[in-house]
PDB file of C-alpha atoms in Angstrom:
ATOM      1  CA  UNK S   1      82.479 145.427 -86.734  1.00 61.00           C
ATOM      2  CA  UNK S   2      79.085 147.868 -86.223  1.00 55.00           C
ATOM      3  CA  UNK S   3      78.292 149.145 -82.989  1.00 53.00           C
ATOM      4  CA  UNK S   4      75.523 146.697 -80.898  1.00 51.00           C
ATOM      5  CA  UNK S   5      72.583 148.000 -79.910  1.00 50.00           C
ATOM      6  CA  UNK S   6      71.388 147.338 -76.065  1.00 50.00           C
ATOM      7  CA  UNK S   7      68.427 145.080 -75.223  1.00 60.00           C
ATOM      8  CA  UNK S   8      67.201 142.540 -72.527  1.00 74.00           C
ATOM      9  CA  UNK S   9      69.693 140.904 -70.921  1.00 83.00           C
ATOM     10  CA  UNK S  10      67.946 137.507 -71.596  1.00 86.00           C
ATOM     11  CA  UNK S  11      68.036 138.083 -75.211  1.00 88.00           C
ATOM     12  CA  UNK S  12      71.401 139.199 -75.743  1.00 93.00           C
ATOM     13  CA  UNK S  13      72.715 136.488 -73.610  1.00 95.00           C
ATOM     14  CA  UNK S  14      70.506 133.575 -76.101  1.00 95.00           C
ATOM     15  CA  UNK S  15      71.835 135.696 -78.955  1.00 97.00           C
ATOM     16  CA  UNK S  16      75.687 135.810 -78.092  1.00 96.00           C
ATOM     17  CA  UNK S  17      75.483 131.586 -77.389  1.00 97.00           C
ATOM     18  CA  UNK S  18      73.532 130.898 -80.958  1.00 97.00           C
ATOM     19  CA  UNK S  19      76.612 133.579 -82.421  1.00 98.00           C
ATOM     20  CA  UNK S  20      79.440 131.757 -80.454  1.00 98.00           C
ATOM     21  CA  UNK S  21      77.853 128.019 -81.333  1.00 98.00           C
ATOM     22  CA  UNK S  22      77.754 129.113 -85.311  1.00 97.00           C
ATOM     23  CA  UNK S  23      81.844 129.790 -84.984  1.00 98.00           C
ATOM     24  CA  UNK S  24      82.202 126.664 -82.816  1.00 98.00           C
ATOM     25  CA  UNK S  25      80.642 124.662 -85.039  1.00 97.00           C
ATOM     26  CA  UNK S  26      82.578 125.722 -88.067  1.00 97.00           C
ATOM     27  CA  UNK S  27      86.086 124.069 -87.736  1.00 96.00           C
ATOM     28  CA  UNK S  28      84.484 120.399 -86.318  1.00 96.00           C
ATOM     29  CA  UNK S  29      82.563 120.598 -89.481  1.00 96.00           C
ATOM     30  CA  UNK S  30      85.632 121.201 -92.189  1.00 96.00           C
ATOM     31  CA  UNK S  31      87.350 118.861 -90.650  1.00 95.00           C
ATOM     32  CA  UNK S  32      84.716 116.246 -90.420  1.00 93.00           C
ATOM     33  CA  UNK S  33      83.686 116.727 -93.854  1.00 92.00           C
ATOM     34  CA  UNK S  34      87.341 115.949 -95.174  1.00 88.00           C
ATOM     35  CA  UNK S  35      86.444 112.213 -93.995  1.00 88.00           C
ATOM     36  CA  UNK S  36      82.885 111.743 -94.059  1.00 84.00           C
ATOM     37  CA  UNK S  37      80.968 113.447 -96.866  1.00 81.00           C
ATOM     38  CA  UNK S  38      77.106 113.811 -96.705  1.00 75.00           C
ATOM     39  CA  UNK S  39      75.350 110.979 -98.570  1.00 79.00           C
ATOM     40  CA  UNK S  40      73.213 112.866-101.151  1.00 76.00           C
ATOM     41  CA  UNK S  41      73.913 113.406-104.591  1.00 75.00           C
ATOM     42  CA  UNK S  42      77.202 112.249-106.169  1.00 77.00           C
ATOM     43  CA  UNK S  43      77.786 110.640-102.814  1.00 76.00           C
ATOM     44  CA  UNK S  44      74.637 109.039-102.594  1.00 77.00           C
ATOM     45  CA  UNK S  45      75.050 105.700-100.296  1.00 76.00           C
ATOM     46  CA  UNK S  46      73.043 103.879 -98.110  1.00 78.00           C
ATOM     47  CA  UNK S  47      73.121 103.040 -94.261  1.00 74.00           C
ATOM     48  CA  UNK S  48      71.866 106.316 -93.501  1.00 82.00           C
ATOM     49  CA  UNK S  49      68.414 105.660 -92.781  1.00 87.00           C
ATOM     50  CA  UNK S  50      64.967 106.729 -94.457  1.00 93.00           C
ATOM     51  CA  UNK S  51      64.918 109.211 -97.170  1.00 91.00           C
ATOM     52  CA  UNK S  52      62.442 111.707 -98.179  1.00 92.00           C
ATOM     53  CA  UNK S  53      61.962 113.101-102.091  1.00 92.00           C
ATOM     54  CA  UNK S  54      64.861 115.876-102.848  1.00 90.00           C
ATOM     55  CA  UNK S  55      62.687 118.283-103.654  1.00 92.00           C
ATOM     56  CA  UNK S  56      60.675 118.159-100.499  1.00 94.00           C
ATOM     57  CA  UNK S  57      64.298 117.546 -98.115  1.00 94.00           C
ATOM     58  CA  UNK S  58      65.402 120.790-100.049  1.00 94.00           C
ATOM     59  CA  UNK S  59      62.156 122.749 -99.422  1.00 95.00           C
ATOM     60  CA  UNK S  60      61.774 121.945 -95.695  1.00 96.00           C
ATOM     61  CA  UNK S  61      65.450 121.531 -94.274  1.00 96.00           C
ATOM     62  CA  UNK S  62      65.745 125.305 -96.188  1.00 97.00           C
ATOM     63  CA  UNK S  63      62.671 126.723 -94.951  1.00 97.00           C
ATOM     64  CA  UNK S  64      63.338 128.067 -91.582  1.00 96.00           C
ATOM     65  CA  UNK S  65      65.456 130.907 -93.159  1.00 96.00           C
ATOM     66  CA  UNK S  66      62.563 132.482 -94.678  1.00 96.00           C
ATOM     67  CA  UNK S  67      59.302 131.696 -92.029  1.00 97.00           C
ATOM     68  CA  UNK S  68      61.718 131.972 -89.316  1.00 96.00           C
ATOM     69  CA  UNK S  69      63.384 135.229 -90.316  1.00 95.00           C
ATOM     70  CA  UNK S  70      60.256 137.008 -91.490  1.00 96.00           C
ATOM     71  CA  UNK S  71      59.000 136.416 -87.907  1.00 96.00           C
ATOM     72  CA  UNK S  72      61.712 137.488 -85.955  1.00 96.00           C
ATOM     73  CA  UNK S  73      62.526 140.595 -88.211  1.00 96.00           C
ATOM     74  CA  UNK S  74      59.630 142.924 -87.552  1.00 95.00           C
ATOM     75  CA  UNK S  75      60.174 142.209 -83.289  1.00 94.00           C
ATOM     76  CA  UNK S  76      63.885 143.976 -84.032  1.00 94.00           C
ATOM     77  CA  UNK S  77      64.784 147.625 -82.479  1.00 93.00           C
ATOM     78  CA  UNK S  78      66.001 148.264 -85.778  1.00 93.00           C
ATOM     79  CA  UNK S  79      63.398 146.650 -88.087  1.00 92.00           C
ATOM     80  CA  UNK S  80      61.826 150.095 -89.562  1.00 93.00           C
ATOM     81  CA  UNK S  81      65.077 151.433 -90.618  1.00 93.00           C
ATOM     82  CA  UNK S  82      65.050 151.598 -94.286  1.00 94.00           C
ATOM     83  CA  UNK S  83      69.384 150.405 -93.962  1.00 95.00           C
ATOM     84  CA  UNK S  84      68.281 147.211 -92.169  1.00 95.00           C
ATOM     85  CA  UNK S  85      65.474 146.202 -94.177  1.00 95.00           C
ATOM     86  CA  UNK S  86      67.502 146.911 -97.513  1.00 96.00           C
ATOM     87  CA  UNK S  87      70.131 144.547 -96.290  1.00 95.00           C
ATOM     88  CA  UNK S  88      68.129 141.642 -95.492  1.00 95.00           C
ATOM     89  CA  UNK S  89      66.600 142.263 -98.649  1.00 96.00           C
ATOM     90  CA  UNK S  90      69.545 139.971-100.558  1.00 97.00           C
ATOM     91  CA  UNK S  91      69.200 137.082 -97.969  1.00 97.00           C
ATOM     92  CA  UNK S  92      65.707 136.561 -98.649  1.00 97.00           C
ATOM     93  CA  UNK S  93      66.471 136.811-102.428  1.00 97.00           C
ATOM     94  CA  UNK S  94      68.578 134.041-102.371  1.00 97.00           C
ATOM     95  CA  UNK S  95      66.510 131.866 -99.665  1.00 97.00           C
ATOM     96  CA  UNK S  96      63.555 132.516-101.617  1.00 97.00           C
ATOM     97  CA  UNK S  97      65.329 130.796-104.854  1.00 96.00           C
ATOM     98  CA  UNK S  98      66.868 127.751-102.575  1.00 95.00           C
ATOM     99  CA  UNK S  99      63.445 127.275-100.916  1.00 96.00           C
ATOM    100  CA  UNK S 100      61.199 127.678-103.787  1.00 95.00           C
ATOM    101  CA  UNK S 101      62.819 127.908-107.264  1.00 94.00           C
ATOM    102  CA  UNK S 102      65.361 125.444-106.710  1.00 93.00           C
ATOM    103  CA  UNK S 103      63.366 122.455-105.630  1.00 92.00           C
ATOM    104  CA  UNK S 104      61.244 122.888-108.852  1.00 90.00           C
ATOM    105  CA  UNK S 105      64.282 122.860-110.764  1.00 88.00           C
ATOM    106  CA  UNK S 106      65.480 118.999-109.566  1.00 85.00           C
ATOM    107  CA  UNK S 107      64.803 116.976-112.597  1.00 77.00           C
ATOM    108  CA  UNK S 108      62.678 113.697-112.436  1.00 65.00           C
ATOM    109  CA  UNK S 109      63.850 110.759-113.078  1.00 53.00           C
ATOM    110  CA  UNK S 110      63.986 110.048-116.654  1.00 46.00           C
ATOM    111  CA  UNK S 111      61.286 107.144-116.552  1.00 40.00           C
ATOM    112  CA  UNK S 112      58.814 108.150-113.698  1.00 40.00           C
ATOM    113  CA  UNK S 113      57.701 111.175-112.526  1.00 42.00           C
ATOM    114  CA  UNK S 114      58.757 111.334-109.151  1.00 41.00           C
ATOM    115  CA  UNK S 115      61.916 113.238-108.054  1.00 44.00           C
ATOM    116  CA  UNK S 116      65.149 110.830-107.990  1.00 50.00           C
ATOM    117  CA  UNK S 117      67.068 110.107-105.992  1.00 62.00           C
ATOM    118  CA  UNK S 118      65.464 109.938-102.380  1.00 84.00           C
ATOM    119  CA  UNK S 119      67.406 112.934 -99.901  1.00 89.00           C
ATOM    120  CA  UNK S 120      68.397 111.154 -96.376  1.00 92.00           C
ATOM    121  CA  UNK S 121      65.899 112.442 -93.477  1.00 94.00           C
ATOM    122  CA  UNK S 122      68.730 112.757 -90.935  1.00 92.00           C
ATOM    123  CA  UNK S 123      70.905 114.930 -93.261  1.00 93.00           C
ATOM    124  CA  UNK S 124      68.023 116.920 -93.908  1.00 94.00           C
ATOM    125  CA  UNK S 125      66.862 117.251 -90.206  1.00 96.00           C
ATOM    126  CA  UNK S 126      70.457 118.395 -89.611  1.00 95.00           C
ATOM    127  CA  UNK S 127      70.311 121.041 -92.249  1.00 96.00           C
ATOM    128  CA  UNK S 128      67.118 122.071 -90.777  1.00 97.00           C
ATOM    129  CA  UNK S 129      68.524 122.564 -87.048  1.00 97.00           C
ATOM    130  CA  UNK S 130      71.366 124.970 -88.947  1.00 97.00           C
ATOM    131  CA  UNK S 131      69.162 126.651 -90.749  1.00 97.00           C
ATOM    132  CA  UNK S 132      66.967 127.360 -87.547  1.00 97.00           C
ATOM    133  CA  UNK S 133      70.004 128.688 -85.597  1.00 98.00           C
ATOM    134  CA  UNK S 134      71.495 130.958 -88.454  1.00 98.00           C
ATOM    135  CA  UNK S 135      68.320 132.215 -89.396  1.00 97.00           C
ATOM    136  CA  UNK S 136      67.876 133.758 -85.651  1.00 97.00           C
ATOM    137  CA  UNK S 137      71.448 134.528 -85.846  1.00 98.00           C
ATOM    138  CA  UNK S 138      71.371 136.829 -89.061  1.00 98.00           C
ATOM    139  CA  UNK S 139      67.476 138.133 -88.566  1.00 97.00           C
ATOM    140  CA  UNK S 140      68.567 139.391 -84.842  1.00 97.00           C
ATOM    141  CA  UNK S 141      71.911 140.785 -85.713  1.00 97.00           C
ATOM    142  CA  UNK S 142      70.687 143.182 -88.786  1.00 96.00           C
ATOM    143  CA  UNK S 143      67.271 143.904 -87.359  1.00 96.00           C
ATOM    144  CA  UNK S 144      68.280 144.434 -83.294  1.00 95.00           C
ATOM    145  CA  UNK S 145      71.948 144.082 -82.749  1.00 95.00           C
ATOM    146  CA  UNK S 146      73.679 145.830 -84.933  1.00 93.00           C
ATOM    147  CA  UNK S 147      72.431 149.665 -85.541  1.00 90.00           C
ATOM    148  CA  UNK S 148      73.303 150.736 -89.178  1.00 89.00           C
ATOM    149  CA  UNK S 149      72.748 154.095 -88.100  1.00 80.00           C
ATOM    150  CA  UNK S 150      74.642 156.774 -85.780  1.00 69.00           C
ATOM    151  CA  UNK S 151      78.667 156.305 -86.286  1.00 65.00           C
ATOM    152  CA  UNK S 152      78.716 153.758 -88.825  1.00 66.00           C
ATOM    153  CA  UNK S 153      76.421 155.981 -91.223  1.00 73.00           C
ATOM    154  CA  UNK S 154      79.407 157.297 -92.899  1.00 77.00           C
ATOM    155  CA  UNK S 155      80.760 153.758 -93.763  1.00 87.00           C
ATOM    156  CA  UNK S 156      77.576 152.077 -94.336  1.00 92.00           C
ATOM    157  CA  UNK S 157      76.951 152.503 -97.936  1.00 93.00           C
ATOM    158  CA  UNK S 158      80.617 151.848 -99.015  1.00 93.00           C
ATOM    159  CA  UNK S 159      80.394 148.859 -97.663  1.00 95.00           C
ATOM    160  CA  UNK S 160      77.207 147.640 -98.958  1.00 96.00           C
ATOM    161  CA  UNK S 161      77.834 148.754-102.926  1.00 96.00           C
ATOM    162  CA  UNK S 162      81.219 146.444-102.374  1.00 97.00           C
ATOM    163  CA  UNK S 163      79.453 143.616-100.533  1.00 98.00           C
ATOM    164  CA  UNK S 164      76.213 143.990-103.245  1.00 98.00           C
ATOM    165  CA  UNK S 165      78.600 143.478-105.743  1.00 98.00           C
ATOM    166  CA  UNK S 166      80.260 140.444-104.540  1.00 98.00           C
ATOM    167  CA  UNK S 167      76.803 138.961-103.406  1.00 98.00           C
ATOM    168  CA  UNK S 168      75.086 139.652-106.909  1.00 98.00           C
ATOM    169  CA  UNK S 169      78.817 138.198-109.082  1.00 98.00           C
ATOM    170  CA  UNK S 170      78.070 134.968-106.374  1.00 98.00           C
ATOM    171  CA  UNK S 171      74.619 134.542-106.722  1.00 98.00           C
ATOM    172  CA  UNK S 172      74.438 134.758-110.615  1.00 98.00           C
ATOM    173  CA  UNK S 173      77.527 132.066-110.505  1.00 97.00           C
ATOM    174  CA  UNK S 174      75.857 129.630-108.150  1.00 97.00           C
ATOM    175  CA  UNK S 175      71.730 129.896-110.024  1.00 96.00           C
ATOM    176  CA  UNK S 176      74.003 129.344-113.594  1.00 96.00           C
ATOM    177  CA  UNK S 177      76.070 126.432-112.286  1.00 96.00           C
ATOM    178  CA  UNK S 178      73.232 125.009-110.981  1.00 93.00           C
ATOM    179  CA  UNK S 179      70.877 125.103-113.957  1.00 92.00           C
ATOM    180  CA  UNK S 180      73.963 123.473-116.081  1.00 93.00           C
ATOM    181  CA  UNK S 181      73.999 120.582-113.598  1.00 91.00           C
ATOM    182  CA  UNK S 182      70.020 120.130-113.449  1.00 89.00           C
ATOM    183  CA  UNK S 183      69.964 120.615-117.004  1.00 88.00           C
ATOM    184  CA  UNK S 184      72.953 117.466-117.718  1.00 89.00           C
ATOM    185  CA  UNK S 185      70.666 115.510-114.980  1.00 84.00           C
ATOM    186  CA  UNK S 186      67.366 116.057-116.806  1.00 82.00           C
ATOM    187  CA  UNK S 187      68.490 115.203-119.944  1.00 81.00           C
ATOM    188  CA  UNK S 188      69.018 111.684-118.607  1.00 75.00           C
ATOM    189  CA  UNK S 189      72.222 110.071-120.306  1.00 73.00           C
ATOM    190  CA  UNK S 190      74.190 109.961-116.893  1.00 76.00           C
ATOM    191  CA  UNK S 191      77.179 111.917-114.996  1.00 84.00           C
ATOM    192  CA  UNK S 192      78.929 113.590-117.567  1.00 88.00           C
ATOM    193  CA  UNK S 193      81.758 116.409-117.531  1.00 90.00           C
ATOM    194  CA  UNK S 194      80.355 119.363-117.053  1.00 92.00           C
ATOM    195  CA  UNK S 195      81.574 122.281-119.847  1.00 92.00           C
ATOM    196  CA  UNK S 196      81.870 125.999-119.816  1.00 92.00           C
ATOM    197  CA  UNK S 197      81.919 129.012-117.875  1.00 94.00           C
ATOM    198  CA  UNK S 198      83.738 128.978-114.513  1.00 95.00           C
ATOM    199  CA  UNK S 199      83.202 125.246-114.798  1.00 95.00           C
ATOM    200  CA  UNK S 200      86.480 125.460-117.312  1.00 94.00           C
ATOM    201  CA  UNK S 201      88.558 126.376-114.267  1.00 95.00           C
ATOM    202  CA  UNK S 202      86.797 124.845-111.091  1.00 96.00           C
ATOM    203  CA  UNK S 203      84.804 121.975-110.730  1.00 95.00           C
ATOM    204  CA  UNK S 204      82.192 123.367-108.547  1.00 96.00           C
ATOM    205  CA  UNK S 205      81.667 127.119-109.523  1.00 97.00           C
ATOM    206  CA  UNK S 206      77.696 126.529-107.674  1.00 96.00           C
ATOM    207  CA  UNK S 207      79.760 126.448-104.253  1.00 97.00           C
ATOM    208  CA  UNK S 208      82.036 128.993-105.807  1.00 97.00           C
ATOM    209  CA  UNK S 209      79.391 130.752-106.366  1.00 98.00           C
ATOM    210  CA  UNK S 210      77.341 131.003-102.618  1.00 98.00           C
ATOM    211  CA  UNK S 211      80.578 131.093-100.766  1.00 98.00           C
ATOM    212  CA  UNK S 212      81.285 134.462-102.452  1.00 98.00           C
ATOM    213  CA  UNK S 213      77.478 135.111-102.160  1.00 98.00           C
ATOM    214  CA  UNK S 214      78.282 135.246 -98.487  1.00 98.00           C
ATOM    215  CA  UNK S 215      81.839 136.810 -98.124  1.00 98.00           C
ATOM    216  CA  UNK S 216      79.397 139.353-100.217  1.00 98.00           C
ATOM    217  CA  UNK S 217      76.873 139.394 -97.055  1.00 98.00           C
ATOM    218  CA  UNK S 218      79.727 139.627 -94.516  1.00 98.00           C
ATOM    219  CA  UNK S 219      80.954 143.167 -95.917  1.00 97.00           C
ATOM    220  CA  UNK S 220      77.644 144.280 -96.323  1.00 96.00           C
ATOM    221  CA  UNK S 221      76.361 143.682 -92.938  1.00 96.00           C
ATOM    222  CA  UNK S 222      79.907 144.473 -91.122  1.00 95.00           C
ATOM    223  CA  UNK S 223      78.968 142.103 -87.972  1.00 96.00           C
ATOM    224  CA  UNK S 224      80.040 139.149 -86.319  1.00 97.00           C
ATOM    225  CA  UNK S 225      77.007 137.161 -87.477  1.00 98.00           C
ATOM    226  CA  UNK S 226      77.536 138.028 -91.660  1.00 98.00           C
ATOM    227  CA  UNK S 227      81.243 136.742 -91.024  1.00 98.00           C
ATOM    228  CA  UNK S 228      80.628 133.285 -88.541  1.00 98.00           C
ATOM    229  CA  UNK S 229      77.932 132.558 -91.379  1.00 98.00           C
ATOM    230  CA  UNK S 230      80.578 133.064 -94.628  1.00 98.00           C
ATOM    231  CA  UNK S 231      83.221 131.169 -92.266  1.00 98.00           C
ATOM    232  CA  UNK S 232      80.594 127.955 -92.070  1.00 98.00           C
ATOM    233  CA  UNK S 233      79.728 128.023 -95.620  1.00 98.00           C
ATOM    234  CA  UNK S 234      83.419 127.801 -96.665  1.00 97.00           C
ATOM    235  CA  UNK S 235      84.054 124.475 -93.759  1.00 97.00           C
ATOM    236  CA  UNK S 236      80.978 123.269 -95.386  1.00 96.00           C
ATOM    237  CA  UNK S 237      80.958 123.770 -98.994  1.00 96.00           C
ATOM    238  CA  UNK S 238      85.357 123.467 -99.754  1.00 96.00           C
ATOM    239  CA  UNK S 239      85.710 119.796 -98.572  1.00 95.00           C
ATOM    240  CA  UNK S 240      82.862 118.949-100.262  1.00 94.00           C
ATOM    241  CA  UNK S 241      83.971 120.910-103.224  1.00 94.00           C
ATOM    242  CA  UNK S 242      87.209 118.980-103.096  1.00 94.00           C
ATOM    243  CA  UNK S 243      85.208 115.439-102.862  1.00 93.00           C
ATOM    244  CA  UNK S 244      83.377 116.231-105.861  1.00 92.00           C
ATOM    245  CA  UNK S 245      86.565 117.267-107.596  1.00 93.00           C
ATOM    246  CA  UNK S 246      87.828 114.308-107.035  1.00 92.00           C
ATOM    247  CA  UNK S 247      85.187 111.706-107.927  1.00 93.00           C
ATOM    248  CA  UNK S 248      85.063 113.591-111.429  1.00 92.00           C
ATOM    249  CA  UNK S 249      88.310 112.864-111.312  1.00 93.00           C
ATOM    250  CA  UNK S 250      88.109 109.422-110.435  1.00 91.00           C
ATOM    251  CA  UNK S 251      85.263 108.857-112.872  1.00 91.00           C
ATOM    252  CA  UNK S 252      86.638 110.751-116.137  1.00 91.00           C
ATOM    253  CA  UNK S 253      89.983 109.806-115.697  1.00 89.00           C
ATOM    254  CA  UNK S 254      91.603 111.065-118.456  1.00 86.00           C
ATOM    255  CA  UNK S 255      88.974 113.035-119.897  1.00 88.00           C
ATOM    256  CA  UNK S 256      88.263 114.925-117.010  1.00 92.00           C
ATOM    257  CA  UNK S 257      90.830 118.536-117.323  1.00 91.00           C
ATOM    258  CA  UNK S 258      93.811 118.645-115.290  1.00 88.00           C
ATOM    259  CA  UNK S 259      93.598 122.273-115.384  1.00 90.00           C
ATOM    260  CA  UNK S 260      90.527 122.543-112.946  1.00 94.00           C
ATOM    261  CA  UNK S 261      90.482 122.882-109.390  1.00 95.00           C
ATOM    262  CA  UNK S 262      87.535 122.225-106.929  1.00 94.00           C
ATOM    263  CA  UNK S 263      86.587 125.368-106.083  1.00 95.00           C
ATOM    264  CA  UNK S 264      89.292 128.379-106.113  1.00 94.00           C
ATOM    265  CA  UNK S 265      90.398 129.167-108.992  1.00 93.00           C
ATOM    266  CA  UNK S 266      94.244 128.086-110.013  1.00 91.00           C
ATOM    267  CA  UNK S 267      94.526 127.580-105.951  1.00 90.00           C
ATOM    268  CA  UNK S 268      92.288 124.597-103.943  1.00 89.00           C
TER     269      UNK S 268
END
């Protein structure tokens, strides 16, 4: 991984505990999400308290990753190098789609004009809380921590043209799956199978999609932080993955394709 640049001890100590907590965190969470899935959507269910509109749970448990980041960035050692600002460029991209494109895209419900169904607050507040510690833990490691310049010059644009690449192939997968889902939800005739694309060989190409989004950001940032966060978003997104792949399977039976798998193609 790149070279760390020094600072105050005080920081780098908070720093190194928010990186080691986002690695902790990430095998508890696989293996608690292979039992308990998070009530929203498909697994909508009650007993877990009060719940909020999705759009607004989706615009404010998302959030910190773009006010938080943008406030931390410009306080970085390394925030005026052209190499650090061009790489945070594609996490903002794809916050600024989840936190303000996205939302607008959850269909009403078919009768009413309010968003359906309601989001549960305590889900949301715990998306929130992640969101506030990876959102320090990326804007601090490309804009302080890691130096893209010096000895990993000669590296740094091989590795960013790969990681681009996987990032943009991840991102268009994930905003395409999603509009096919919001677009069989808006239409308002019910679950059905969805048809197409990557969906003809996974069932969820959407988490497909943002896990290689960011493997993508890993390789381009070439630090400890880019890899704990693509190492969470696979323990998140795979079991849930799998759970969806197997309620379509539960609810199509028959009609549902054999051939698909939840999330990695011909493998898991």
């Amino acid at each position: 991984m790149a070279a760390q640049s020094p600072t105050t001890s005080d920081d780098q100590q908070a720093f190194k505990t928010c990186l080691l907590t986002l690695y902790v965190i990430a095998l508890p969470t696989f293996l608690a999400l292979h039992f308990i899935q998070a009530p929203y959507g498909k697994h909508r269910r009650p007993g877990w308290g009060p719940t909020i509109p999705s759009r607004l749970a989706w615009f404010l448990m998302e959030s910190p990753t773009l006010w938080l980041t943008l406030a931390l960035f410009p306080s970085g050692a390394h925030s005026f190098n052209p190499r650090s600002i061009l790489l945070f460029f594609p996490f903002l991209l794809h916050y600024f789609h989840r936190v303000v494109l996205y939302p607008l895209r959850i269909p009403s419900s078919p009768s009413t004009s309010t968003p359906s169904p309601g989001f549960p607050v305590s889900i949301a507040l715990m998306a929130f809380a992640f969101n506030l510690l990876n959102g320090y833990v990326q804007a601090r490691s490309v804009s302080n921590y890691v130096d893209y310049g010096g000895e990993t010059a000669a590296w740094f644009w091989g590795r960013f043209v790969a990681g681009a690449a996987i990032f943009v192939a991840g991102m268009v997968a994930n905003v395409w799956a999603d509009g096919v889902l919001t677009q069989l939800k808006a239409e308002g005739k019910g679950y059905r199978v969805p048809r197409g694309g990557l969906f003809e060989v996974v069932s969820c190409p959407n988490y497909l999609g943002e896990m290689s989004e960011w493997a993508g950001w890993a390789v381009m940032t070439w630090s400890w932080a880019g890899l704990g966060f693509f190492l969470y978003t696979f323990a998140n997104l795979a079991p849930r993955a799998r759970a969806h792949h197997r309620w379509y399977l539960e609810k199509f039976g028959e009609d549902y394709p054999k051939n698909r798998k939840a999330v990695i193609p011909f493998l898991y």
